[in-house]
CSV table of C-alpha atoms in Angstrom, one decimal:
chain,number,residue,atom,x,y,z
A,16,UNK,CA,0.0,0.0,0.0
A,17,UNK,CA,1.1,3.5,-0.7
A,18,UNK,CA,1.0,6.3,1.9
A,19,UNK,CA,2.6,9.6,2.9
A,20,UNK,CA,2.9,11.0,6.3
A,21,UNK,CA,3.9,14.6,7.1
A,22,UNK,CA,5.2,14.3,10.6
A,23,UNK,CA,4.3,17.8,11.8
A,24,UNK,CA,1.0,19.6,11.3
A,25,UNK,CA,2.5,22.9,12.3
A,26,UNK,CA,6.1,24.2,12.4
A,27,UNK,CA,7.1,27.6,13.7
A,28,UNK,CA,10.5,29.2,13.1
A,29,UNK,CA,12.1,32.6,13.4
A,30,UNK,CA,13.0,34.6,10.3
A,31,UNK,CA,16.6,33.8,9.3
A,32,UNK,CA,16.7,30.3,11.0
A,33,UNK,CA,16.6,27.0,9.1
A,34,UNK,CA,13.4,25.3,8.0
A,35,UNK,CA,12.8,21.5,8.2
A,36,UNK,CA,9.5,20.0,7.1
A,37,UNK,CA,9.4,16.2,7.4
A,38,UNK,CA,7.8,13.7,5.0
A,39,UNK,CA,7.9,9.9,5.2
A,40,UNK,CA,6.4,7.7,2.5
A,41,UNK,CA,5.5,4.1,1.9
A,42,UNK,CA,5.4,2.6,-1.6
A,43,UNK,CA,5.7,-0.8,-3.2
A,44,UNK,CA,7.0,0.9,-6.3
A,45,UNK,CA,9.8,3.4,-7.1
A,46,UNK,CA,7.9,6.6,-6.5
A,47,UNK,CA,8.1,10.1,-7.7
A,48,UNK,CA,7.9,12.7,-4.9
A,49,UNK,CA,6.8,16.3,-5.0
A,50,UNK,CA,6.6,19.2,-2.6
A,51,UNK,CA,3.9,21.9,-3.1
A,52,UNK,CA,3.4,25.2,-1.3
A,53,UNK,CA,0.0,26.8,-0.8
A,54,UNK,CA,-0.2,30.4,0.2
A,55,UNK,CA,-3.5,31.7,1.8
A,56,UNK,CA,-6.4,31.7,-0.7
A,57,UNK,CA,-4.2,30.4,-3.5
A,58,UNK,CA,-3.8,27.1,-5.4
A,59,UNK,CA,-0.9,24.7,-4.9
A,60,UNK,CA,2.4,25.6,-6.5
A,61,UNK,CA,5.1,23.1,-7.3
A,62,UNK,CA,8.3,23.7,-5.2
A,63,UNK,CA,10.3,20.7,-6.4
A,64,UNK,CA,10.2,17.1,-7.6
A,65,UNK,CA,12.2,13.9,-7.3
A,66,UNK,CA,11.9,11.5,-10.2
A,67,UNK,CA,14.8,9.0,-9.7
A,68,UNK,CA,17.6,11.2,-10.8
A,69,UNK,CA,19.8,13.0,-8.3
A,70,UNK,CA,18.7,12.3,-4.7
A,71,UNK,CA,19.3,16.0,-3.6
A,72,UNK,CA,16.7,18.1,-5.4
A,73,UNK,CA,16.8,21.9,-5.6
A,74,UNK,CA,13.6,23.8,-6.0
A,75,UNK,CA,12.3,27.4,-6.1
A,76,UNK,CA,12.8,30.0,-3.5
A,77,UNK,CA,15.9,28.4,-2.0
A,78,UNK,CA,14.1,25.1,-0.9
A,79,UNK,CA,15.7,21.7,-1.4
A,80,UNK,CA,14.8,18.1,-0.5
A,81,UNK,CA,16.8,14.9,-0.1
A,82,UNK,CA,15.4,11.5,-1.1
A,83,UNK,CA,16.6,8.9,1.3
A,84,UNK,CA,15.4,5.5,0.2
A,85,UNK,CA,16.7,3.6,3.2
A,86,UNK,CA,14.7,5.9,5.5
A,87,UNK,CA,11.8,6.3,3.1
A,88,UNK,CA,12.0,10.1,3.7
A,89,UNK,CA,11.8,13.2,1.6
A,90,UNK,CA,12.3,16.1,4.0
A,91,UNK,CA,12.1,19.7,2.8
A,92,UNK,CA,14.7,22.2,4.0
A,93,UNK,CA,15.7,25.8,3.6
A,94,UNK,CA,18.8,27.3,5.2
A,95,UNK,CA,17.2,30.6,6.2
A,96,UNK,CA,13.4,31.3,6.5
A,97,UNK,CA,11.8,34.5,5.1
A,98,UNK,CA,8.5,35.9,6.2
A,99,UNK,CA,7.2,35.1,2.7
A,100,UNK,CA,7.7,31.4,3.4
A,101,UNK,CA,4.8,31.3,5.8
A,102,UNK,CA,2.3,29.0,4.0
A,103,UNK,CA,1.1,25.4,4.0
A,104,UNK,CA,3.3,22.7,2.5
A,105,UNK,CA,2.2,19.4,1.0
A,106,UNK,CA,4.3,16.3,0.3
A,107,UNK,CA,2.9,14.2,-2.5
A,108,UNK,CA,3.8,10.6,-3.6
A,109,UNK,CA,3.2,9.5,-7.2
A,110,UNK,CA,3.5,5.8,-8.2
A,111,UNK,CA,2.8,3.9,-11.4
A,112,UNK,CA,0.0,2.0,-9.7
A,113,UNK,CA,-3.1,2.1,-11.9
A,114,UNK,CA,-3.3,3.2,-15.5
A,115,UNK,CA,-2.9,6.8,-14.7
A,116,UNK,CA,-0.7,6.7,-11.7
A,117,UNK,CA,-1.7,7.1,-8.1
A,118,UNK,CA,-1.2,10.5,-6.4
A,119,UNK,CA,-1.3,10.5,-2.6
A,120,UNK,CA,-1.2,13.8,-0.7
A,121,UNK,CA,0.0,14.4,2.8
A,122,UNK,CA,-2.2,16.2,5.2
A,123,UNK,CA,0.0,19.3,5.0
A,124,UNK,CA,2.3,21.2,7.3
A,125,UNK,CA,1.6,24.8,8.2
A,126,UNK,CA,4.8,26.9,8.4
A,127,UNK,CA,4.7,30.0,10.6
A,128,UNK,CA,7.6,32.5,10.4
A,129,UNK,CA,8.1,34.9,13.3
A,130,UNK,CA,9.9,38.2,12.8
B,9,UNK,CA,0.8,32.1,-19.4
B,10,UNK,CA,-2.6,31.4,-18.1
B,11,UNK,CA,-2.1,27.8,-16.9
B,12,UNK,CA,-5.2,26.5,-15.2
B,13,UNK,CA,-8.1,28.9,-14.8
B,14,UNK,CA,-11.0,28.3,-12.5
B,15,UNK,CA,-14.3,30.3,-12.3
B,16,UNK,CA,-15.9,31.5,-10.3
B,17,UNK,CA,-13.6,32.3,-7.4
B,18,UNK,CA,-16.4,32.4,-4.8
B,19,UNK,CA,-19.9,31.1,-4.8
B,20,UNK,CA,-22.8,30.8,-2.3
B,21,UNK,CA,-25.6,28.4,-3.0
B,22,UNK,CA,-28.8,27.4,-1.3
B,23,UNK,CA,-29.4,23.7,-0.5
B,24,UNK,CA,-30.8,22.0,-3.6
B,25,UNK,CA,-29.5,24.4,-6.1
B,26,UNK,CA,-27.3,23.3,-9.0
B,27,UNK,CA,-24.2,24.9,-10.5
B,28,UNK,CA,-21.2,24.3,-12.6
B,29,UNK,CA,-17.6,25.1,-11.7
B,30,UNK,CA,-15.5,25.9,-14.7
B,31,UNK,CA,-12.0,24.8,-15.3
B,32,UNK,CA,-9.8,25.5,-18.4
B,33,UNK,CA,-6.2,24.9,-19.1
B,34,UNK,CA,-4.0,26.1,-22.0
B,35,UNK,CA,-1.1,23.7,-21.7
B,36,UNK,CA,-2.5,20.9,-23.8
B,37,UNK,CA,-2.5,18.6,-20.8
B,38,UNK,CA,-4.5,15.4,-21.4
B,39,UNK,CA,-5.0,14.6,-17.7
B,40,UNK,CA,-7.4,16.9,-15.7
B,41,UNK,CA,-8.8,16.4,-12.2
B,42,UNK,CA,-11.0,17.9,-9.5
B,43,UNK,CA,-10.1,17.9,-5.8
B,44,UNK,CA,-11.8,19.3,-2.8
B,45,UNK,CA,-9.9,20.6,0.2
B,46,UNK,CA,-11.4,20.6,3.7
B,47,UNK,CA,-9.7,21.4,7.0
B,48,UNK,CA,-8.0,18.3,8.5
B,49,UNK,CA,-8.9,16.2,5.4
B,50,UNK,CA,-6.2,17.3,3.0
B,51,UNK,CA,-7.0,17.1,-0.7
B,52,UNK,CA,-9.5,14.4,-1.9
B,53,UNK,CA,-9.9,13.5,-5.6
B,54,UNK,CA,-13.5,13.8,-6.9
B,55,UNK,CA,-13.2,13.0,-10.6
B,56,UNK,CA,-10.5,12.8,-13.2
B,57,UNK,CA,-10.1,12.6,-17.0
B,58,UNK,CA,-7.3,11.2,-19.1
B,59,UNK,CA,-8.5,12.8,-22.3
B,60,UNK,CA,-11.5,14.1,-24.2
B,61,UNK,CA,-14.5,11.8,-23.8
B,62,UNK,CA,-13.0,9.8,-20.9
B,63,UNK,CA,-13.8,10.4,-17.3
B,64,UNK,CA,-13.5,8.4,-14.1
B,65,UNK,CA,-14.4,8.6,-10.4
B,66,UNK,CA,-12.0,9.5,-7.7
B,67,UNK,CA,-12.3,9.0,-4.0
B,68,UNK,CA,-15.4,11.2,-3.3
B,69,UNK,CA,-17.5,11.4,-6.5
B,70,UNK,CA,-21.0,11.3,-5.0
B,71,UNK,CA,-23.1,14.4,-5.8
B,72,UNK,CA,-20.8,15.5,-8.6
B,73,UNK,CA,-20.8,15.0,-12.4
B,74,UNK,CA,-18.1,15.8,-14.9
B,75,UNK,CA,-17.7,15.7,-18.7
B,76,UNK,CA,-14.8,16.3,-21.0
B,77,UNK,CA,-15.8,17.4,-24.5
B,78,UNK,CA,-12.5,19.1,-25.3
B,79,UNK,CA,-8.9,18.8,-24.1
B,80,UNK,CA,-9.0,22.3,-22.6
B,81,UNK,CA,-12.2,22.2,-20.5
B,82,UNK,CA,-13.2,20.0,-17.6
B,83,UNK,CA,-16.4,21.4,-15.8
B,84,UNK,CA,-17.6,20.1,-12.5
B,85,UNK,CA,-21.4,20.0,-11.9
B,86,UNK,CA,-23.1,19.9,-8.5
B,87,UNK,CA,-26.5,18.4,-9.2
B,88,UNK,CA,-28.3,19.3,-5.9
B,89,UNK,CA,-26.0,21.2,-3.5
B,90,UNK,CA,-25.8,20.1,0.1
B,91,UNK,CA,-24.1,21.8,3.1
B,92,UNK,CA,-21.6,18.9,3.1
B,93,UNK,CA,-20.3,20.2,-0.2
B,94,UNK,CA,-19.1,23.5,1.3
B,95,UNK,CA,-15.4,23.4,0.5
B,96,UNK,CA,-12.6,24.7,-1.6
B,97,UNK,CA,-12.5,23.1,-5.0
B,98,UNK,CA,-9.3,22.8,-7.1
B,99,UNK,CA,-8.9,21.8,-10.7
B,100,UNK,CA,-5.5,20.4,-11.7
B,101,UNK,CA,-3.9,19.1,-14.9
B,102,UNK,CA,-0.8,17.4,-15.9
B,103,UNK,CA,1.0,15.8,-18.9
B,104,UNK,CA,0.0,12.3,-19.7
B,105,UNK,CA,3.3,10.7,-20.7
B,106,UNK,CA,2.4,7.1,-21.6
B,107,UNK,CA,5.7,5.8,-20.2
B,108,UNK,CA,6.2,7.8,-17.1
B,109,UNK,CA,3.0,9.6,-16.4
B,110,UNK,CA,3.5,9.5,-12.7
B,111,UNK,CA,6.6,11.7,-13.1
B,112,UNK,CA,4.6,14.7,-14.2
B,113,UNK,CA,3.6,17.2,-11.6
B,114,UNK,CA,0.1,18.5,-11.3
B,115,UNK,CA,-0.6,22.2,-12.2
B,116,UNK,CA,-3.3,23.7,-10.0
B,117,UNK,CA,-5.8,26.5,-10.5
B,118,UNK,CA,-6.4,29.1,-7.7
B,119,UNK,CA,-9.6,27.4,-6.5
B,120,UNK,CA,-13.3,28.0,-6.1
B,121,UNK,CA,-14.6,28.7,-2.6
B,122,UNK,CA,-18.1,27.3,-2.3
B,123,UNK,CA,-20.5,27.8,0.5
B,124,UNK,CA,-23.8,25.9,0.7
B,125,UNK,CA,-26.4,27.2,3.1
């Protein structure tokens, strides 16, 4: 069975400090993994994706994520948080199960950034 | 680039009314889908389509209909609105690569906020 777990529903950091948003997955297949960001009253925007190439993936706005197969993790990091990073973040697993793939969304992590 | 366009942005309905949420994309994506987003429930797939003339049910299809007459458009119809359908609705599309379709990311619209009273 496929699943994705975002380990924190809410993370709070101070501006200028590192960000770590955790995501674990379970998949019987070799998955593709995505991180999306959702700002208030907006749609989801792709931050980055892993599709079996380099395990360290760089995305937009200074975010990056590392695929660790042994730990079944795909944690999202940023060295220094900005106020504009305050948003909700979703980890998504995509597998070849089914004729059109199987997309599984995490429940989301709300990131707060304090000045 | 317009991407995925949803209309309307906001809508208030009375119980029993019907309406259509519009979704259009200009990226020539074969795959289109509808999700609803509710607090604590994440995103749940309502219906999806892999091309014109082809639709299928997702996780929560009851009370909704879809059709796909063109590649660009994928409207979602509420047949008889209920308060349980109060939600934010997102349309999303992606490339349908026959070999590696699951590698393609979804592109989302900005959502329709629906309230049913």
